[in-house]
Coordinates of C-alpha atoms in Angstrom, one line a residue:
M74 CA -16.9 30.8 44.5
G75 CA -20.1 32.4 43.3
V76 CA -23.7 31.4 44.0
D77 CA -25.1 28.9 41.5
I78 CA -28.0 26.6 40.6
L79 CA -26.8 23.4 39.0
I80 CA -28.7 20.8 37.1
E81 CA -26.6 17.7 36.6
G82 CA -23.5 19.8 37.3
V83 CA -24.4 22.5 34.6
S84 CA -25.0 26.1 35.7
Y85 CA -28.5 27.3 34.9
I86 CA -28.3 30.6 36.9
E87 CA -27.5 32.7 33.9
G88 CA -25.8 32.5 30.5
G89 CA -26.1 32.9 26.8
G90 CA -24.5 33.0 23.4
A91 CA -25.3 33.0 19.7
S92 CA -28.1 30.5 20.1
G93 CA -29.9 32.5 22.8
K94 CA -29.8 33.0 26.6
W95 CA -31.1 31.5 29.8
W96 CA -31.6 32.6 33.4
V97 CA -33.2 31.6 36.7
D98 CA -35.8 34.0 38.1
M99 CA -34.3 34.3 41.6
S100 CA -37.6 35.5 43.1
S101 CA -39.1 32.1 42.3
V102 CA -36.5 30.2 44.4
Q103 CA -38.1 28.6 47.5
I104 CA -37.1 25.8 49.8
D105 CA -39.4 24.0 52.3
Q106 CA -38.2 21.5 54.9
D107 CA -40.7 19.7 57.1
I108 CA -39.4 17.3 59.7
A109 CA -42.8 15.8 60.4
A110 CA -43.4 14.9 56.8
Q111 CA -39.7 13.9 56.3
Q112 CA -39.8 15.9 53.1
T113 CA -37.8 18.7 51.6
T114 CA -39.0 20.5 48.5
A115 CA -37.6 23.3 46.3
D116 CA -39.1 25.4 43.5
F117 CA -37.5 27.6 40.9
D118 CA -38.2 28.9 37.4
V119 CA -35.7 28.6 34.5
W120 CA -36.2 30.8 31.4
I121 CA -34.7 29.7 28.1
R122 CA -34.8 31.9 25.0
G123 CA -33.8 30.3 21.7
V124 CA -33.1 31.5 18.2
Y125 CA -34.9 30.6 15.0
S126 CA -32.9 30.6 11.8
G127 CA -33.2 28.9 8.4
G128 CA -36.1 26.8 9.6
T129 CA -34.3 25.4 12.6
W130 CA -34.6 26.2 16.3
S131 CA -31.4 26.5 18.4
W132 CA -31.4 26.5 22.2
P133 CA -28.5 27.8 24.3
I134 CA -28.9 25.1 27.0
K135 CA -30.8 21.8 27.4
R136 CA -34.2 22.0 29.0
P137 CA -34.6 20.7 32.6
R138 CA -35.6 17.0 32.6
A139 CA -37.5 15.0 35.3
G140 CA -35.1 12.8 37.3
Q141 CA -32.1 15.1 37.1
E142 CA -30.0 16.2 40.2
V143 CA -30.5 19.8 41.3
V144 CA -28.1 21.6 43.6
F145 CA -28.2 25.2 45.0
I146 CA -24.7 26.5 45.9
N147 CA -24.1 29.6 48.1
A148 CA -21.2 32.0 48.0
S149 CA -19.3 29.8 50.5
G150 CA -19.6 26.8 48.3
Q151 CA -22.0 25.0 50.6
R152 CA -25.3 23.5 49.4
E153 CA -28.5 25.3 50.3
F154 CA -30.4 22.5 48.6
G155 CA -29.7 19.2 47.0
G156 CA -32.3 16.9 45.5
I157 CA -34.1 15.5 42.4
L158 CA -36.0 17.5 39.8
Q159 CA -39.4 15.8 39.8
Q160 CA -41.8 18.0 37.8
P161 CA -40.5 20.5 35.2
E162 CA -43.5 22.2 33.6
E163 CA -43.0 24.1 30.4
E164 CA -44.9 27.4 29.8
E165 CA -44.6 29.3 26.5
R166 CA -44.2 33.0 27.2
Q167 CA -43.2 34.1 23.7
E168 CA -42.6 32.0 20.5
D169 CA -38.9 32.0 21.3
T170 CA -39.1 31.9 25.1
M171 CA -40.0 29.1 27.4
V172 CA -40.2 29.1 31.2
Y173 CA -39.8 25.8 33.1
H174 CA -41.4 25.7 36.5
C175 CA -39.2 23.3 38.3
K176 CA -40.4 21.3 41.4
C177 CA -37.8 19.3 43.2
S178 CA -37.8 16.7 46.0
D179 CA -35.1 15.5 48.3
F180 CA -33.1 12.4 47.5
T181 CA -35.6 9.9 49.0
Q182 CA -36.6 8.5 45.6
W183 CA -33.0 7.4 44.9
F184 CA -32.6 6.2 48.4
D185 CA -35.6 3.9 48.1
R186 CA -34.9 2.4 44.7
H187 CA -34.5 -1.1 46.2
L188 CA -36.5 -2.7 49.0
V189 CA -35.0 -4.2 52.1
N190 CA -35.6 -7.9 52.7
A191 CA -33.4 -8.8 55.7
T192 CA -33.2 -10.1 59.2
Y193 CA -30.9 -8.6 61.8
Q194 CA -30.0 -10.4 65.0
S195 CA -31.0 -9.0 68.4
N196 CA -28.7 -6.4 69.9
T197 CA -27.2 -5.5 66.5
P198 CA -25.7 -2.0 67.0
M199 CA -27.8 0.7 65.3
Q200 CA -24.8 2.1 63.4
T201 CA -23.9 -1.4 62.0
L202 CA -27.5 -2.0 60.9
I203 CA -27.8 1.3 59.1
N204 CA -24.4 1.0 57.4
D205 CA -25.4 -2.5 56.2
L206 CA -28.7 -1.3 54.9
V207 CA -27.1 1.5 52.9
S208 CA -24.3 -0.7 51.5
Q209 CA -26.6 -3.6 50.6
Y210 CA -29.8 -1.9 49.4
V211 CA -28.9 1.7 48.4
N212 CA -25.4 1.7 47.0
T213 CA -26.0 -1.2 44.7
P214 CA -23.5 -2.2 41.9
G215 CA -23.7 0.1 38.9
N216 CA -25.3 2.9 40.8
S217 CA -23.5 6.3 40.6
R218 CA -26.0 8.0 43.0
T219 CA -24.4 6.7 46.1
F220 CA -25.1 7.7 49.7
T221 CA -22.9 7.9 52.8
T222 CA -23.5 7.4 56.5
N223 CA -21.0 9.9 58.0
N224 CA -23.5 11.4 60.3
V225 CA -25.0 8.2 61.7
Q226 CA -24.1 8.6 65.4
Q227 CA -23.0 5.8 67.6
F228 CA -26.2 4.7 69.2
P229 CA -26.3 3.8 73.0
Q230 CA -26.7 0.0 73.3
L231 CA -30.4 -0.8 73.8
P232 CA -31.6 -4.4 73.8
L233 CA -33.0 -4.3 70.2
P234 CA -35.0 -7.4 69.4
I235 CA -34.4 -9.5 66.3
L236 CA -35.6 -7.3 63.4
Q237 CA -37.1 -8.6 60.2
F238 CA -37.9 -6.2 57.3
V239 CA -39.9 -7.8 54.5
Y240 CA -39.6 -5.7 51.3
L241 CA -39.7 -2.3 52.9
P242 CA -38.2 0.9 51.4
P243 CA -35.0 1.9 53.3
S244 CA -36.5 5.2 54.4
Q245 CA -39.4 3.3 56.0
V246 CA -36.9 1.1 57.8
L247 CA -35.1 4.1 59.2
S248 CA -38.4 5.6 60.2
Q249 CA -39.2 2.5 62.2
L250 CA -35.8 2.6 63.9
A251 CA -36.4 6.3 64.8
Q252 CA -39.8 5.4 66.2
M253 CA -38.3 2.6 68.4
T254 CA -35.4 4.7 69.7
G255 CA -36.7 8.3 69.8
W256 CA -33.9 9.6 67.6
G257 CA -34.2 11.6 64.4
W258 CA -33.1 10.9 60.9
Y259 CA -33.0 12.5 57.4
V260 CA -30.9 12.4 54.2
D261 CA -29.1 15.7 53.8
F262 CA -28.3 17.8 50.7
Y263 CA -25.0 15.8 50.2
R264 CA -26.8 12.4 50.1
D265 CA -25.5 11.6 53.6
V266 CA -27.7 9.8 56.1
N267 CA -28.1 11.6 59.4
F268 CA -29.3 9.5 62.4
Y269 CA -29.0 11.6 65.5
Q270 CA -30.0 12.5 69.0
T271 CA -32.5 15.3 69.1
Q272 CA -30.2 17.9 70.7
Y273 CA -27.3 17.3 68.5
F274 CA -27.6 20.1 65.9
T275 CA -27.4 23.7 67.1
S276 CA -29.0 26.6 65.3
P277 CA -27.3 29.6 63.6
L278 CA -28.5 31.9 66.4
T279 CA -25.7 33.7 68.4
N280 CA -24.8 31.5 71.3
N281 CA -27.6 29.2 70.1
T282 CA -30.0 31.4 72.0
L283 CA -33.1 33.4 71.0
N284 CA -33.2 36.2 73.6
A285 CA -36.6 37.7 73.1
D286 CA -35.7 40.5 75.6
D287 CA -32.4 41.6 74.0
L288 CA -33.7 44.9 72.6
I289 CA -35.2 45.7 76.0
E290 CA -32.0 44.9 77.8
D291 CA -29.7 46.5 75.2
P292 CA -31.2 49.0 72.8
N293 CA -27.8 49.4 71.1
I294 CA -27.5 45.7 70.1
A295 CA -26.0 45.1 66.7
A296 CA -28.4 45.3 63.8
D297 CA -27.1 42.0 62.3
Q298 CA -27.9 40.2 65.5
V299 CA -31.5 41.6 65.5
A300 CA -31.9 40.2 62.0
E301 CA -31.5 36.7 63.4
W302 CA -35.2 36.8 64.4
V303 CA -38.2 39.1 64.0
N304 CA -42.0 38.7 64.3
L305 CA -41.9 36.0 67.0
M306 CA -45.2 34.3 67.8
I307 CA -45.7 31.6 70.5
N308 CA -48.6 29.3 71.3
E309 CA -49.4 26.6 73.8
D310 CA -51.3 23.4 73.2
S311 CA -52.5 20.9 75.8
S312 CA -54.5 18.7 73.4
Q313 CA -51.8 16.0 73.2
L314 CA -51.2 15.5 76.9
K315 CA -50.0 12.0 77.9
N316 CA -48.6 11.6 81.5
V317 CA -49.3 7.9 82.1
V318 CA -48.1 5.7 79.3
Y319 CA -48.8 2.0 78.9
I320 CA -46.9 -0.1 76.3
T321 CA -49.0 -3.1 75.4
G322 CA -48.8 -5.9 72.9
I323 CA -45.2 -6.7 73.8
Y324 CA -43.7 -10.0 74.8
V325 CA -40.9 -10.1 77.4
A326 CA -38.8 -13.1 78.5
Q327 CA -39.7 -14.6 81.9
A328 CA -37.1 -15.1 84.5
Q329 CA -37.9 -18.8 85.1
L330 CA -36.6 -21.5 82.8
Y331 CA -39.3 -23.5 81.1
S332 CA -38.8 -27.1 79.8
Q333 CA -40.9 -28.7 77.1
T334 CA -40.6 -32.3 76.0
F335 CA -41.7 -34.0 72.8
T336 CA -41.6 -37.6 71.7
A337 CA -40.5 -38.1 68.1
D338 CA -42.6 -40.3 65.8
G339 CA -39.9 -40.8 63.2
S340 CA -41.6 -38.6 60.5
T341 CA -42.1 -35.2 62.1
D342 CA -39.3 -32.7 61.7
V343 CA -41.1 -29.5 63.0
F344 CA -42.2 -29.2 66.6
T345 CA -44.4 -26.3 67.9
L346 CA -43.5 -24.7 71.2
G347 CA -46.1 -23.7 73.7
Y348 CA -44.6 -20.2 74.0
Q349 CA -42.5 -17.9 71.9
P350 CA -38.8 -18.5 72.8
P351 CA -36.5 -15.5 73.4
N352 CA -34.8 -14.0 70.4
N353 CA -31.3 -14.7 71.7
V354 CA -30.2 -18.2 70.6
S355 CA -27.9 -18.4 73.6
N356 CA -31.0 -18.6 75.8
I357 CA -32.5 -21.7 74.3
T358 CA -31.1 -25.3 74.4
V359 CA -32.4 -28.3 72.6
S360 CA -31.4 -32.0 73.2
V361 CA -32.3 -35.0 71.1
G362 CA -32.0 -38.3 73.0
G363 CA -29.8 -36.6 75.5
T364 CA -27.5 -35.1 72.8
Q365 CA -27.2 -31.3 72.8
Q366 CA -27.9 -29.7 69.5
Q367 CA -26.4 -26.6 67.9
I368 CA -28.9 -23.7 67.7
A369 CA -29.4 -21.9 64.4
L370 CA -32.0 -19.5 63.1
D371 CA -34.6 -21.0 60.8
Q372 CA -35.2 -19.1 57.5
V373 CA -31.8 -17.5 58.0
A374 CA -29.2 -20.3 58.5
G375 CA -31.4 -22.8 56.8
Y376 CA -34.6 -23.4 55.0
P377 CA -37.2 -26.2 55.0
G378 CA -36.2 -28.7 52.3
G379 CA -32.7 -27.2 52.0
P380 CA -29.3 -28.4 53.3
A381 CA -29.2 -28.9 57.1
A382 CA -26.3 -29.3 59.4
A383 CA -26.1 -32.4 61.5
Q384 CA -27.1 -32.2 65.2
T385 CA -28.6 -28.8 64.6
A386 CA -32.0 -27.4 65.7
Y387 CA -33.4 -24.6 63.6
V388 CA -35.5 -22.2 65.8
N389 CA -38.2 -19.9 64.3
F390 CA -39.0 -17.3 66.9
S391 CA -42.0 -15.9 65.1
N392 CA -43.7 -19.2 64.4
Q393 CA -42.6 -20.7 67.8
T394 CA -41.1 -23.8 66.1
V395 CA -38.0 -26.0 66.3
R396 CA -37.1 -27.8 63.0
F397 CA -34.6 -30.6 62.3
G398 CA -33.1 -31.4 59.0
T399 CA -33.9 -35.0 59.5
P400 CA -36.8 -36.3 61.6
P401 CA -35.5 -37.7 64.9
P402 CA -36.0 -41.5 65.3
A403 CA -39.4 -42.6 66.7
G404 CA -39.5 -42.8 70.5
T405 CA -36.7 -40.3 70.9
Q406 CA -37.2 -37.7 73.6
I407 CA -36.7 -34.1 72.5
V408 CA -36.2 -31.5 75.3
V409 CA -36.4 -27.8 74.7
D410 CA -35.4 -25.5 77.6
Y411 CA -36.0 -21.7 77.2
Y412 CA -37.3 -18.6 78.9
P413 CA -40.8 -18.1 77.5
M414 CA -41.8 -14.8 76.1
T415 CA -45.1 -13.8 77.6
Q416 CA -47.4 -10.8 77.0
T417 CA -46.5 -8.0 79.4
V418 CA -47.6 -4.4 80.0
V419 CA -45.0 -1.7 80.8
A420 CA -46.2 1.5 82.5
Q421 CA -44.5 4.8 83.2
S422 CA -45.9 7.9 84.7
D423 CA -45.0 11.6 85.3
P424 CA -46.1 12.8 88.7
Q425 CA -44.8 16.3 88.1
S426 CA -47.1 16.6 85.0
Q427 CA -50.1 15.3 86.9
A428 CA -49.6 17.8 89.7
Y429 CA -49.2 20.6 87.2
M430 CA -52.3 19.7 85.3
R431 CA -54.3 19.4 88.6
S432 CA -53.4 23.0 89.3
I433 CA -54.5 24.1 85.9
D434 CA -57.6 22.2 84.9
G435 CA -59.1 21.1 88.3
T436 CA -59.1 17.3 87.4
D437 CA -57.0 14.6 89.0
G438 CA -54.3 15.6 86.4
V439 CA -54.0 12.1 84.9
Y440 CA -54.0 11.7 81.1
E441 CA -53.5 8.0 80.2
Y442 CA -52.2 6.8 76.9
N443 CA -51.9 3.3 75.5
R444 CA -49.3 2.5 72.8
M445 CA -49.7 -1.0 71.4
D446 CA -46.4 -1.8 69.7
P447 CA -45.4 -5.5 69.3
S448 CA -42.1 -4.3 67.7
L449 CA -40.9 -3.4 71.2
S450 CA -40.9 -7.0 72.3
A451 CA -37.5 -8.1 73.7
E452 CA -36.0 -10.3 76.3
L453 CA -35.9 -7.4 78.7
P454 CA -38.5 -4.6 79.1
A455 CA -35.9 -1.9 78.8
L456 CA -36.8 -1.0 75.2
A457 CA -40.5 -0.6 76.0
Q458 CA -39.6 1.4 79.1
E459 CA -37.4 3.7 76.9
R460 CA -40.3 4.2 74.5
A461 CA -42.7 5.0 77.3
Q462 CA -40.2 7.5 78.8
I463 CA -39.7 9.1 75.4
T464 CA -43.4 9.6 75.1
L465 CA -43.6 11.2 78.5
N466 CA -40.6 13.5 77.7
K467 CA -42.5 14.8 74.7
Y468 CA -46.1 14.9 75.8
A469 CA -46.3 15.0 79.6
M470 CA -46.5 18.8 79.5
P471 CA -48.4 21.2 77.1
I472 CA -46.6 21.5 73.7
V473 CA -45.2 24.9 73.0
Q474 CA -44.9 25.9 69.3
G475 CA -44.1 29.1 67.5
Q476 CA -42.8 30.9 64.5
F477 CA -40.4 33.7 63.6
T478 CA -38.7 35.2 60.6
S479 CA -34.9 35.1 60.3
F480 CA -32.4 36.6 57.9
A481 CA -29.5 34.4 59.2
S482 CA -28.1 31.6 57.0
G483 CA -27.7 28.0 58.0
W484 CA -31.2 27.0 59.2
R485 CA -32.1 23.3 59.0
T486 CA -34.8 21.2 60.4
G487 CA -33.7 19.1 63.4
Q488 CA -31.7 22.0 65.0
H489 CA -32.4 23.1 68.5
F490 CA -31.9 26.4 70.3
N491 CA -32.4 27.9 73.8
F492 CA -35.1 30.4 74.6
Q493 CA -34.6 33.3 76.9
S494 CA -37.3 35.8 78.0
Q495 CA -38.9 37.1 81.2
R496 CA -41.6 38.9 79.1
R497 CA -42.9 36.5 76.5
M498 CA -45.5 34.0 78.0
Q499 CA -44.7 35.9 81.3
G500 CA -41.4 34.1 81.5
D501 CA -42.9 30.5 81.8
Y502 CA -40.6 29.2 79.2
N503 CA -37.4 31.1 80.1
G504 CA -34.5 28.6 79.7
S505 CA -36.5 26.1 77.7
S506 CA -35.1 24.3 74.6
F507 CA -37.0 24.3 71.3
F508 CA -36.6 22.3 68.1
V509 CA -36.8 23.5 64.5
I510 CA -39.5 21.4 62.8
R511 CA -40.0 23.3 59.6
I512 CA -38.3 26.0 57.6
Q513 CA -39.4 27.9 54.5
K514 CA -36.8 29.9 52.6
K515 CA -37.0 32.4 49.8
I516 CA -34.4 34.7 48.3
I517 CA -35.0 38.4 48.9
R518 CA -31.7 39.6 47.6
A519 CA -29.5 38.0 44.9
T520 CA -26.2 39.7 44.7
S521 CA -22.7 38.2 45.2
D522 CA -24.4 36.0 47.8
W523 CA -28.0 35.1 48.4
L524 CA -29.9 36.7 51.3
F525 CA -32.6 34.3 52.4
Q526 CA -35.7 35.2 54.4
T527 CA -36.4 32.1 56.4
T528 CA -39.7 31.4 58.2
V529 CA -38.8 29.1 61.1
N530 CA -41.4 26.9 62.9
F531 CA -40.3 25.5 66.2
S532 CA -41.7 23.2 68.9
S533 CA -40.9 22.0 72.4
I534 CA -40.9 18.4 70.9
P535 CA -38.7 17.5 68.0
F536 CA -41.1 15.4 66.0
E537 CA -44.1 13.1 66.3
V538 CA -43.8 9.7 67.9

């Protein structure tokens, strides 16, 4: 299979006939992936030369149109890019020749066509939640631009709270989930959702290792391996240090059961609790006149003014209310037992980082950071503790970033590789892992296969939190 650039499945790389010819200027092809901005872009120029005869213009191929699908195919039949043509700009070069400067985005626009308005119960598996989101709000009936979830990894069970998304784009929902869990996500060139641990994707480097001393150790090393990286630059940044992390604004269920009693007046059907109840309906009981009620989620299993099941209490966790379909009789005792959610602070620290910074900057080595994040509220503090630890993992030590040029194929953001050198940075980062956070590719040779020159930006942290 030869290399190709397809617009809606039609080859635009080169062709012609009686009505003219067309071609892609291969030197104009560029791809830019930035994991921090969650954005992939591609640029290329299409030239179209038509024929004028008998007062009529004929064109050998249709002009590129905004909103069409664009795919770059390499000699192996794999996609080097897949996305949406957003801004074709026409420039007249001659009276019969037009060049279309094509600017493309990734598939996010199609992914976000419908907004998510849904509530997910606490402890919903991440994989289940993402699969439901894509099937309900992305792959809607009548839509031929469907997406898959083949690379959504099975997520470790964390005590996720009840999650409510009110008219949010699906990509924003996934970004929130990534922020909560410390995982990464993106939609790839095949419209497949990737939700992954940060050290899941390996790089195209031999043995997934950038050995900055290889030419010193072996001057006869193969030339094709040398071409995996050149022009390596490394820098160190301590401006983002965080080695004591506080998670505030969260509510955690207390260990002691709390009982609250109301006396019905015969007309009131909604009772306000003194504290927010836990998000797990199994941890709240309601009795009316000594009769235990079934527990249901208000606004989910029922709505005010709508049908209501008998002997059922509808709990609204956000509003701290218990609602009944019919007001209990006057004088009836209503007893609600639950573990109250109270405001809590979770703190985590990194003593090793503090000791290191004391030896470097002469201070006490402590750099405190407060993350106020009510979305981490849960019955247990484990989710907040996980977020604090993720922050420490990324920011407790100075951030190392760098850049190099590679002529190897297969680079993607989200990949990781190992670094090996006793010389660079005087060996301080020998054995460290780095993450690819941005790539910029351009074609420098267009023969039977494309040879890309890729500028790779890497960091000791995979993305911002």
